Short mmCIF file of C-alpha atoms in Angstrom, two decimals:
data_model
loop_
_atom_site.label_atom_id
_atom_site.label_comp_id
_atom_site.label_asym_id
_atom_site.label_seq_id
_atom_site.Cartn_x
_atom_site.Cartn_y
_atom_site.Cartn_z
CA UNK C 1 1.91 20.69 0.75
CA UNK C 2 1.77 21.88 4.13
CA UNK C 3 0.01 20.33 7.26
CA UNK C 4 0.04 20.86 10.52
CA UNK C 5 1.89 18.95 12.72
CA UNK C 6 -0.49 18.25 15.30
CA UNK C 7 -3.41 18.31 12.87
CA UNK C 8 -4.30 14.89 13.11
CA UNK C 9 -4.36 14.45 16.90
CA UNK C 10 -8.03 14.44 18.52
CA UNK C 11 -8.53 15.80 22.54
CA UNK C 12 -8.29 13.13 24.86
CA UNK C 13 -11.54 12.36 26.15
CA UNK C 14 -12.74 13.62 29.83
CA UNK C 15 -11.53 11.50 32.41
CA UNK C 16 -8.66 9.48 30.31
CA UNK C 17 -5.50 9.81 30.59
CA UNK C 18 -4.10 9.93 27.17
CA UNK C 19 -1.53 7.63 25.74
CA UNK C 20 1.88 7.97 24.98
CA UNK C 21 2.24 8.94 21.32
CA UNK C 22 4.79 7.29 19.40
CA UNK C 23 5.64 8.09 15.85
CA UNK C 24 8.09 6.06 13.48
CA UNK C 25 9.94 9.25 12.25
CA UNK C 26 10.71 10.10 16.12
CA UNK C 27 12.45 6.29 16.35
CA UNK C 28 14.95 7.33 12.79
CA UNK C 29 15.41 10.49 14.42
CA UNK C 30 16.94 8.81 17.74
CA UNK C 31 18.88 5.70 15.79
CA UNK C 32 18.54 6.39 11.86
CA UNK C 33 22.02 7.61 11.61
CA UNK C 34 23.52 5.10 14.09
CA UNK C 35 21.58 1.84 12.01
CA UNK C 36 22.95 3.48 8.71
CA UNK C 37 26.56 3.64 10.12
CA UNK C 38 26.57 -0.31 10.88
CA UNK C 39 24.32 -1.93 8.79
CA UNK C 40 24.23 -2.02 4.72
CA UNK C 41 21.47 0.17 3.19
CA UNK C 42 21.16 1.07 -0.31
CA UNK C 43 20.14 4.56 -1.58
CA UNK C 44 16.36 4.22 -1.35
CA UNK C 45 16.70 3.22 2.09
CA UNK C 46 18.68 6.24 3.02
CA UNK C 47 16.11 8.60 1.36
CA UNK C 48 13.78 7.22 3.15
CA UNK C 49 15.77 7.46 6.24
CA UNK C 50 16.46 11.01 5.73
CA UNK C 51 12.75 12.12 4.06
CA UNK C 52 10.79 10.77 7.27
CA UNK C 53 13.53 11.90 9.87
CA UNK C 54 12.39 15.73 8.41
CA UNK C 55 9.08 15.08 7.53
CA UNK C 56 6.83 18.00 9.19
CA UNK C 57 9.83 19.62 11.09
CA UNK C 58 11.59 22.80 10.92
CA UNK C 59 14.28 21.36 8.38
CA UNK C 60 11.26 21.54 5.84
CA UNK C 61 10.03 24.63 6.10
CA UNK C 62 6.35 25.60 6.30
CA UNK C 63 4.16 28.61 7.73
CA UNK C 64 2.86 30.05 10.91
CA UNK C 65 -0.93 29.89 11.56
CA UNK C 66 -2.85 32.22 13.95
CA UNK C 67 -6.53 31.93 14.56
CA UNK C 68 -8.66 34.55 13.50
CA UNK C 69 -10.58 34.62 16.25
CA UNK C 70 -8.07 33.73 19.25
CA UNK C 71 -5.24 34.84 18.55
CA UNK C 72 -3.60 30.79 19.05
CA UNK C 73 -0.20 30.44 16.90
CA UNK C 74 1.01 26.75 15.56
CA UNK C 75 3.33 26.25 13.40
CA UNK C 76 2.54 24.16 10.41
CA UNK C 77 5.53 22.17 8.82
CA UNK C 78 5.59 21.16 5.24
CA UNK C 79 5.26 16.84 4.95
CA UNK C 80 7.83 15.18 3.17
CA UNK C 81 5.38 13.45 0.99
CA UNK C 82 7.21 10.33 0.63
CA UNK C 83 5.49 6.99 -0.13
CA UNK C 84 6.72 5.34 2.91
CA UNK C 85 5.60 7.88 5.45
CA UNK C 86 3.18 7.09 7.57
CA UNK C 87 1.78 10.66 8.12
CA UNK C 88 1.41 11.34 3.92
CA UNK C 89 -0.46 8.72 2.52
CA UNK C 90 -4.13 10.58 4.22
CA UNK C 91 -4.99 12.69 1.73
CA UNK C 92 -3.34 10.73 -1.00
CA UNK C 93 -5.85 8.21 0.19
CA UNK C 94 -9.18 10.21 0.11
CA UNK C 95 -7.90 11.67 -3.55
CA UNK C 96 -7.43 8.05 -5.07
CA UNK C 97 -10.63 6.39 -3.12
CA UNK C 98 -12.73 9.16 -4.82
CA UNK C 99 -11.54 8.59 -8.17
CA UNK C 100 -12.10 4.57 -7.78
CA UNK C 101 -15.78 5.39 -6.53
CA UNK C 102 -16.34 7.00 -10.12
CA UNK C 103 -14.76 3.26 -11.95
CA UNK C 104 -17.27 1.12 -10.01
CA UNK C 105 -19.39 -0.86 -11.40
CA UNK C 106 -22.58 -2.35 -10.16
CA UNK C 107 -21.33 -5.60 -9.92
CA UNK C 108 -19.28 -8.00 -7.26
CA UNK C 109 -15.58 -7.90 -6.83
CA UNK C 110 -13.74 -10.28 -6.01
CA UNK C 111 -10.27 -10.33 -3.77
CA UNK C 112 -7.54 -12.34 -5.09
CA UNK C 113 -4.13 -13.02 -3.73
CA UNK C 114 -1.16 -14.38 -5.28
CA UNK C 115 1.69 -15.32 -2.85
CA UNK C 116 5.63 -15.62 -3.29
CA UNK C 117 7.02 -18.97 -2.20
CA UNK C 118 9.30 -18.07 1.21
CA UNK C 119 11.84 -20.37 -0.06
CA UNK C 120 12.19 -17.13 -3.20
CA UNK C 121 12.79 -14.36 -0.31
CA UNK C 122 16.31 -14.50 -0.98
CA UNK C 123 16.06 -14.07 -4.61
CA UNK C 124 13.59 -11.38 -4.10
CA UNK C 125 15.33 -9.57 -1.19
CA UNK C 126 18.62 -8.97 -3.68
CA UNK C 127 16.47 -8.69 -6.84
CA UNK C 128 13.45 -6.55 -6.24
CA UNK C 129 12.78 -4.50 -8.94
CA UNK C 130 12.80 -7.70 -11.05
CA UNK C 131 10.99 -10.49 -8.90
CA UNK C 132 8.34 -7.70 -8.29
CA UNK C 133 7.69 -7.05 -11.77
CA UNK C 134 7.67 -10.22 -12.72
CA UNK C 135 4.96 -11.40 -9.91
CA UNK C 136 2.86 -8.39 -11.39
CA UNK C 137 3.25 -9.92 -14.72
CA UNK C 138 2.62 -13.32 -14.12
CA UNK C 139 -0.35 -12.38 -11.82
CA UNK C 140 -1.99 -10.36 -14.61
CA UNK C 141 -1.19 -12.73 -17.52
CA UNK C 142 -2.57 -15.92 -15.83
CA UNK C 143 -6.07 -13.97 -14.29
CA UNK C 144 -6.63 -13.06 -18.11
CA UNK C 145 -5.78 -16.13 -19.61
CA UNK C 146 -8.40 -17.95 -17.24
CA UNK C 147 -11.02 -14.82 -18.38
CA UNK C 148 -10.41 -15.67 -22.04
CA UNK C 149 -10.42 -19.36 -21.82
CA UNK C 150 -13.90 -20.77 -22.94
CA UNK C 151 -13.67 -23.29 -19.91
CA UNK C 152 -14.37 -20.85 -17.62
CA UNK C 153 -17.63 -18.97 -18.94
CA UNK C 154 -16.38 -15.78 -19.40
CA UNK C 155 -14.87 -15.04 -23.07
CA UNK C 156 -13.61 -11.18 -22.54
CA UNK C 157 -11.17 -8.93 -20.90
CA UNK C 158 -11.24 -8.42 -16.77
CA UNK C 159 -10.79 -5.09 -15.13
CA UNK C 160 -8.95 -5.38 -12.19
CA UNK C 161 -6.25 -3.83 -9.46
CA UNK C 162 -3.06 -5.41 -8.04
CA UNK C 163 -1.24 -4.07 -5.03
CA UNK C 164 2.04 -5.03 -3.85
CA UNK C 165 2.50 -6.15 -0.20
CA UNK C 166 5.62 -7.18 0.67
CA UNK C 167 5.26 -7.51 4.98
CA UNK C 168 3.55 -9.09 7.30
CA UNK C 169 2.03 -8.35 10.64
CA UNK C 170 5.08 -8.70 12.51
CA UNK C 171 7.19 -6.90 9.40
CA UNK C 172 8.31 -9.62 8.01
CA UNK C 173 9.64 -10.47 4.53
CA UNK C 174 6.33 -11.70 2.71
CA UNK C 175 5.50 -11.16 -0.52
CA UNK C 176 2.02 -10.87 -1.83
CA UNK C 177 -0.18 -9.37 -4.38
CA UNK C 178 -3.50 -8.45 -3.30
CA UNK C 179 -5.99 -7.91 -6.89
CA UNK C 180 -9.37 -6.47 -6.54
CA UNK C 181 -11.27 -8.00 -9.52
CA UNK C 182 -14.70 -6.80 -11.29
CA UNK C 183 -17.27 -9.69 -11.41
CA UNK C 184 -17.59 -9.63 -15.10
CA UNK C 185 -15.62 -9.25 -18.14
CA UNK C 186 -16.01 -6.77 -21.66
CA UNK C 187 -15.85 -8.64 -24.91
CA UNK C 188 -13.55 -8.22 -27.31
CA UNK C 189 -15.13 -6.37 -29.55
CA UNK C 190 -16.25 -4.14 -26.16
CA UNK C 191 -20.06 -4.42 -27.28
CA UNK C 192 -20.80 -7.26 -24.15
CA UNK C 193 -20.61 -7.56 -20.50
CA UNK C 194 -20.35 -11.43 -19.22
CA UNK C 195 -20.99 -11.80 -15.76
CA UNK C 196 -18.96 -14.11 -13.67
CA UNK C 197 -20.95 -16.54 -11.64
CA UNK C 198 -22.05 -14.89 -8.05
CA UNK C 199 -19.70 -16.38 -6.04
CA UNK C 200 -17.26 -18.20 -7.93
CA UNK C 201 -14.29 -16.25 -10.36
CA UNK C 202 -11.80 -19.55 -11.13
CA UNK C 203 -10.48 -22.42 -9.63
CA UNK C 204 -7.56 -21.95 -7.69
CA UNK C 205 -5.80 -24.82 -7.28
CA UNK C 206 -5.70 -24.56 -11.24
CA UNK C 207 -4.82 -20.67 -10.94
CA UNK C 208 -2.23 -21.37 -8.50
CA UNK C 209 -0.29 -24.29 -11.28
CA UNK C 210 -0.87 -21.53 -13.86
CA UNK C 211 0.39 -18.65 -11.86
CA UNK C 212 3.63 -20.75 -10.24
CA UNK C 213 4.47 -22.11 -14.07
CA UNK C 214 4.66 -18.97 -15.25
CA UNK C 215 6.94 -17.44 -12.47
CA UNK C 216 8.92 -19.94 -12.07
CA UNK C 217 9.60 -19.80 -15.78
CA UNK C 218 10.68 -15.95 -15.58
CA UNK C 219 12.63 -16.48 -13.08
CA UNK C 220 14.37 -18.74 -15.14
CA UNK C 221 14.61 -16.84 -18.35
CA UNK C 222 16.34 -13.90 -16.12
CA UNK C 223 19.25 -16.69 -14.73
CA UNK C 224 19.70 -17.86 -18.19
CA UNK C 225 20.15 -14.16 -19.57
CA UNK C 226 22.29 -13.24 -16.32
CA UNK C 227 19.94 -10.87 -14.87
CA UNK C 228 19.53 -12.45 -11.29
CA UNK C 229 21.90 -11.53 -8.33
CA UNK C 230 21.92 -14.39 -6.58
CA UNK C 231 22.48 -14.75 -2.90
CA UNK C 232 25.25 -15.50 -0.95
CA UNK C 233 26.58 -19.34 -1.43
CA UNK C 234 23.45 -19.94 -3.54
CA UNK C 235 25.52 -20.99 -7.30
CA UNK C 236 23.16 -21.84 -10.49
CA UNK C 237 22.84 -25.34 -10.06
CA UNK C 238 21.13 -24.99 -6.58
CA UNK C 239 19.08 -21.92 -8.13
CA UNK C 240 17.85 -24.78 -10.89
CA UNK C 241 17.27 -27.23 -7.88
CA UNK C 242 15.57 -24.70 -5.98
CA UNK C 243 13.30 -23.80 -9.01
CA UNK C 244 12.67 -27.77 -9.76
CA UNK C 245 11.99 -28.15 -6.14
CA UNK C 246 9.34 -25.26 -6.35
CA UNK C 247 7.36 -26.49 -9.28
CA UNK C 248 6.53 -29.36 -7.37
CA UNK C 249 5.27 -28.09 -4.81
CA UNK C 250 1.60 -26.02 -4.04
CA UNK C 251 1.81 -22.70 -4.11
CA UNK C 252 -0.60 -20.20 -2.25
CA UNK C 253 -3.27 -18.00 -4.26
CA UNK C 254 -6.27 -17.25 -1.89
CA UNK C 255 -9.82 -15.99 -3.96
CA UNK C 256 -12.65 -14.24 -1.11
CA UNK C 257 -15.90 -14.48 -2.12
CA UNK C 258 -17.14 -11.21 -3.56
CA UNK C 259 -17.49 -7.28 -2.15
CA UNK C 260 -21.00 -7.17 -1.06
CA UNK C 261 -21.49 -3.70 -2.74
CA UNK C 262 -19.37 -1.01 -3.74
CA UNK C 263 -19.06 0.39 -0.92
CA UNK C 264 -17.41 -2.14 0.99
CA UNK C 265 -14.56 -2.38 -2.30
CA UNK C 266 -13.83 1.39 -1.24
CA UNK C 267 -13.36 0.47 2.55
CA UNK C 268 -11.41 -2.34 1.39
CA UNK C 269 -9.19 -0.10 -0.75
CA UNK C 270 -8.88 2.20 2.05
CA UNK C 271 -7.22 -0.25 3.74
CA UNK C 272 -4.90 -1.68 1.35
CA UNK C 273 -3.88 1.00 -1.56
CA UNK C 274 -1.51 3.38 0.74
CA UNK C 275 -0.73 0.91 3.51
CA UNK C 276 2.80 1.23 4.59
CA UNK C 277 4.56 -1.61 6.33
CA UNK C 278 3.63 -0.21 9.59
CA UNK C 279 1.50 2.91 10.92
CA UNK C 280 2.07 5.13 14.46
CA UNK C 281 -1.09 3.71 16.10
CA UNK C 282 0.60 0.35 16.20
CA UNK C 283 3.65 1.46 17.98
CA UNK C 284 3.20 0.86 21.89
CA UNK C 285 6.59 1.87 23.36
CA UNK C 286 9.90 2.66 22.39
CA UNK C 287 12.98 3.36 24.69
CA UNK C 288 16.80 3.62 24.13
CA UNK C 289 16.94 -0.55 23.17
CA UNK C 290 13.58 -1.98 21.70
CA UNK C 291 10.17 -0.71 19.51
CA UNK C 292 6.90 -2.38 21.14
CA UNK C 293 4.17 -2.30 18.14
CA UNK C 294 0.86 -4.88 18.02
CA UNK C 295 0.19 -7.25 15.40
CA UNK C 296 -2.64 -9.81 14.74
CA UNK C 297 -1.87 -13.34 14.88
CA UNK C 298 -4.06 -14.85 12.60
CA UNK C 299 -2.99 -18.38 13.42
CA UNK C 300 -4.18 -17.80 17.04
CA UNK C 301 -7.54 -16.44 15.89
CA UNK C 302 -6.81 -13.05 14.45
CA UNK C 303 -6.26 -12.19 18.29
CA UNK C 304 -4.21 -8.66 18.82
CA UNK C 305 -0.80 -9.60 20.28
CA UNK C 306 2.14 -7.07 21.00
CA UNK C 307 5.73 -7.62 19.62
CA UNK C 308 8.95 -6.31 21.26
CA UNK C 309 12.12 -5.83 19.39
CA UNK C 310 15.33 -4.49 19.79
CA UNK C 311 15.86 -1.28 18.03
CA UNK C 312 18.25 -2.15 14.87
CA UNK C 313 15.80 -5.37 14.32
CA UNK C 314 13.05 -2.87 14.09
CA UNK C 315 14.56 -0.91 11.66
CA UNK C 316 15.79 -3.39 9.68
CA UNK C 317 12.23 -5.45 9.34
CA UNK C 318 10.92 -1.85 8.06
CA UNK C 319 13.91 -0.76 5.98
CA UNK C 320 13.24 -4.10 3.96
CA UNK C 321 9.74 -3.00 2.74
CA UNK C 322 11.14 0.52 0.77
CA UNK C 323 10.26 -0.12 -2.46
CA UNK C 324 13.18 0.49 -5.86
CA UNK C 325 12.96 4.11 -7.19
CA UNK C 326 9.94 5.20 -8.94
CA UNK C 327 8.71 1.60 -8.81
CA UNK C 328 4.77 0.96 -9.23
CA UNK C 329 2.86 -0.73 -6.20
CA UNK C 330 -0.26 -0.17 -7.61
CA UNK C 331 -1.36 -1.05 -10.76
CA UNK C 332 -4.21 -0.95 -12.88
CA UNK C 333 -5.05 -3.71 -15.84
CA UNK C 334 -7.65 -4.82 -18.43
CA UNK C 335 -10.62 -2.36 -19.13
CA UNK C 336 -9.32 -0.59 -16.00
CA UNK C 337 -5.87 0.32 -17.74
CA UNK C 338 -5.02 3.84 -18.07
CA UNK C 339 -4.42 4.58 -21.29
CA UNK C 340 -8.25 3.06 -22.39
CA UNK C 341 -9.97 2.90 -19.33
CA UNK C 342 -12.23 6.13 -20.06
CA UNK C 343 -13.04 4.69 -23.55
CA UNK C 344 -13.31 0.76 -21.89
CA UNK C 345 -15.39 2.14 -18.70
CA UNK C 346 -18.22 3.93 -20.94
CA UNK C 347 -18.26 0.74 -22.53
CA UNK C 348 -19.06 -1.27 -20.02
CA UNK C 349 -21.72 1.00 -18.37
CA UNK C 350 -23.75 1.17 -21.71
CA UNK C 351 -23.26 -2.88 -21.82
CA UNK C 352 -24.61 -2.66 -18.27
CA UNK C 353 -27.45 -0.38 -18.94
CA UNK C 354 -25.99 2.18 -16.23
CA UNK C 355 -25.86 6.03 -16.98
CA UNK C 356 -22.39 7.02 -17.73
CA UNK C 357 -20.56 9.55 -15.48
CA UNK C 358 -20.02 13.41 -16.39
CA UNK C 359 -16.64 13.86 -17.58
CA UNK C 360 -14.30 15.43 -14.35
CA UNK C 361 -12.74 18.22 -14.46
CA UNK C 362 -9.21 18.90 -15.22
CA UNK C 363 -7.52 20.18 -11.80
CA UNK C 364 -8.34 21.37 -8.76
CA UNK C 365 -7.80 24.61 -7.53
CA UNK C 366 -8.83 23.91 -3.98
CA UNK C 367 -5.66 23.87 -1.35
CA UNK C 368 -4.90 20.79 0.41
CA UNK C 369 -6.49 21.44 3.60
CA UNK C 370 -9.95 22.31 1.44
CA UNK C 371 -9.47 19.11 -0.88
CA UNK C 372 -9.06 17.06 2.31
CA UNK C 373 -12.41 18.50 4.26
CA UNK C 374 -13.94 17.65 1.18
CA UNK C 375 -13.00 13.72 1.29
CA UNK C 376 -12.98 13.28 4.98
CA UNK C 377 -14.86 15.78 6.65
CA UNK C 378 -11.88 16.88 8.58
CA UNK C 379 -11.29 20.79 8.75
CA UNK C 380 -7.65 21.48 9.52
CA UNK C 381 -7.92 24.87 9.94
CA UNK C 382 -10.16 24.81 12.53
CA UNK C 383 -9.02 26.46 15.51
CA UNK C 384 -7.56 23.77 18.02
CA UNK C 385 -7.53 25.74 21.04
CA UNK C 386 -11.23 27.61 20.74
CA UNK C 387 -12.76 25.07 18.43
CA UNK C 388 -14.25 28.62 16.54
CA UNK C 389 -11.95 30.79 14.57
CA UNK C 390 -9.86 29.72 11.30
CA UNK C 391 -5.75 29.28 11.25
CA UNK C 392 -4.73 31.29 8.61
CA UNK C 393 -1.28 32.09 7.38
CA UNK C 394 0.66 34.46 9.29
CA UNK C 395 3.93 34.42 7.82
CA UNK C 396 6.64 31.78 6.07
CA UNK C 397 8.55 29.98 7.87
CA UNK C 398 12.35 29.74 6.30
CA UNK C 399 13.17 25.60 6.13
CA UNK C 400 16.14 25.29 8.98
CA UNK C 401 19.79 24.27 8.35
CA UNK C 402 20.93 21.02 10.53
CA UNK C 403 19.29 17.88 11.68
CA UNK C 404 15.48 17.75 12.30
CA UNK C 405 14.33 18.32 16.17
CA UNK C 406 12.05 15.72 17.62
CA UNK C 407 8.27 16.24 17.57
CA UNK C 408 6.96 16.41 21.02
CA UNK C 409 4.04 14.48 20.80
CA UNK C 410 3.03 15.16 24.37
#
């Protein structure tokens, strides 16, 4: 896929002086290679390192555009299309939000969140791939046991989504699942649709004792079969305290009230789905020593704060958040599963007494810049310098031996 590098940027407005961009992929360009040198990373990192450091540049190839009408030449740099870029999750965005508008339901959804402990950071830190799969595990087992339990009023199978956070405002290690849940559940014998009461899914001071038994118990099955790298002077009997220590005490899982309407699920989504640990518009300044970026403090009243730190802490708060290889931060469970949701979906529309959705079509000829107008609105090819013509391909551009150049984002 291939975007234009300045595509995204809007004109200033009249009047304003515009503000210094700063981009992510121009601070690994200046000290990726220096924090790799003198600081362990392991080989996800250094993909990452080395996808967003050539993301839209030279090194990757691309095209020339020139307007039809003008004459005005850009070149337009193929995207790296990594997970952890900030400048490729847009369009990956609009594509996924429009296939969740065609799964929603007309009913509430509720926003659940199951946290890890702190106290497990080290475990997870050195054992990701493992700690993450079992929080997605445990998450999804306990929200379906409470569906099928006849205490709760429900009797059936949920349909939800889980992502996997693992920052926080101020890039941090903290761990969290965030599950968007449908307000109802199908039976079992997919003929019913129970609602769940209007404001009120499960208990969760009950959820949260279900959720930390069964964690706490998987992370104890994986020390007893040797499957946990444990951290530095941490030996199994202070794991086994730790654990002990953990099941006594109360663990975090946070339940909103419901979505009110589809619509607000999809700006919801919008938010969450794609997020990476942090975007350009939060970066403020960056110089030879230290990466400015805001944050809100949600302890002080969700008031916007900025946060200065030296260059290798930067990169090492982000660095933390790349995800194992070809590891799943966004999955889908219950009626909403992939391999029967089609099947499930139907189901629960004719339960529902809503018409059931045409069947899509396989593929999508459209290119990239005509798939993303659709979704957003935003024409790329549109001329940037007369605002008429169309950029259309002049010629290939040949991908460029050597390190990638900065952007100038001036």
């Amino acid at each position: 896929m291939a975007v234009a590098a300045a595509a995204s940027a809007s004109p200033p407005r009249a009047g304003r002086t515009p503000r210094p961009r700063f981009e992510l992929a121009d601070i690994l360009r200046q000290h990726g290679d220096a924090y790799l040198q003198t600081h362990p990373a392991v080989p996800e990192q250094r993909r990452v390192v080395h996808a967003l450091t050539r993301c839209r540049t030279a090194a990757l190839g691309g095209h020339l555009e020139r307007c039809d009408a003008c004459g005005h030449e850009r070149p337009a740099y193929n995207s790296c299309r990594n997970r952890h870029c900030a400048k490729c999750q847009t369009l990956a965005t609009a594509e996924w939000l429009a296939a969740r508008r065609e799964e929603l339901l007309p009913v509430g959804y509720f926003h659940t969140v199951f946290t890890l402990p702190h106290a497990l950071n080290g475990l997870a830190a050195r054992n990701p791939r493992l700690v993450y799969a079992l929080l997605f595990h445990c998450a999804a087992t306990t929200l379906q046991a409470f569906a099928h339990d006849p205490r709760h009023h429900l009797g059936g199978d949920l349909g939800f989504l889980a992502v996997l956070h693992t920052w926080d405002q101020q890039l941090r290690y903290h761990v969290h699942l965030h599950c968007v849940i449908a307000g109802g559940v199908l039976t079992a014998d997919d003929a019913h649709w129970v609602p769940a009461r209007a404001r009120f899914l499960f208990p969760v001071k009950t959820l949260a004792r279900a959720f930390r038994r069964r964690l706490l118990d998987g992370l104890a099955a994986a020390a007893a079969r040797g499957d946990l790298v444990l951290p530095p002077a941490v030996s199994g009997p202070q794991l086994a305290a730790l654990l002990a220590d953990l099941r006594r005490q109360n663990w975090v899982v946070y339940c909103k009230p419901p979505f009110a309407g589809p619509e607000r699920v999809l700006t919801y989504l919008s938010r969450y789905t794609h997020r990476i640990a942090i975007s350009n518009h939060r970066l403020t300044h960056v110089d030879e020593t230290a990466v400015s970026f805001t944050y809100h403090d949600r302890p002080d009243g969700n008031r916007v704060k900025t946060l200065s730190l030296p260059v290798d802490t930067f990169l090492g708060r982000f660095l933390q958040h790349v995800l194992p290889s070809g590891f799943v931060r966004l999955r889908h469970y219950g009626f909403l599963a992939s391999r029967t949701k089609d099947r499930r979906l139907a189901r629960c529309r004719l339960a529902l007494n809503v018409p059931s959705l045409p069947p899509t079509v396989a593929g999508d000829a459209r290119s990239a810049a005509e798939r993303f107008a659709a979704l957003t609105g935003v024409d790329v090819t549109r001329c940037p310098h007369c605002h008429q013509g169309t950029m259309r391909i002049a010629y290939t551009l040949i991908p460029s031996p050597g390190p990638a150049p900065p952007i100038d984002s001036s």
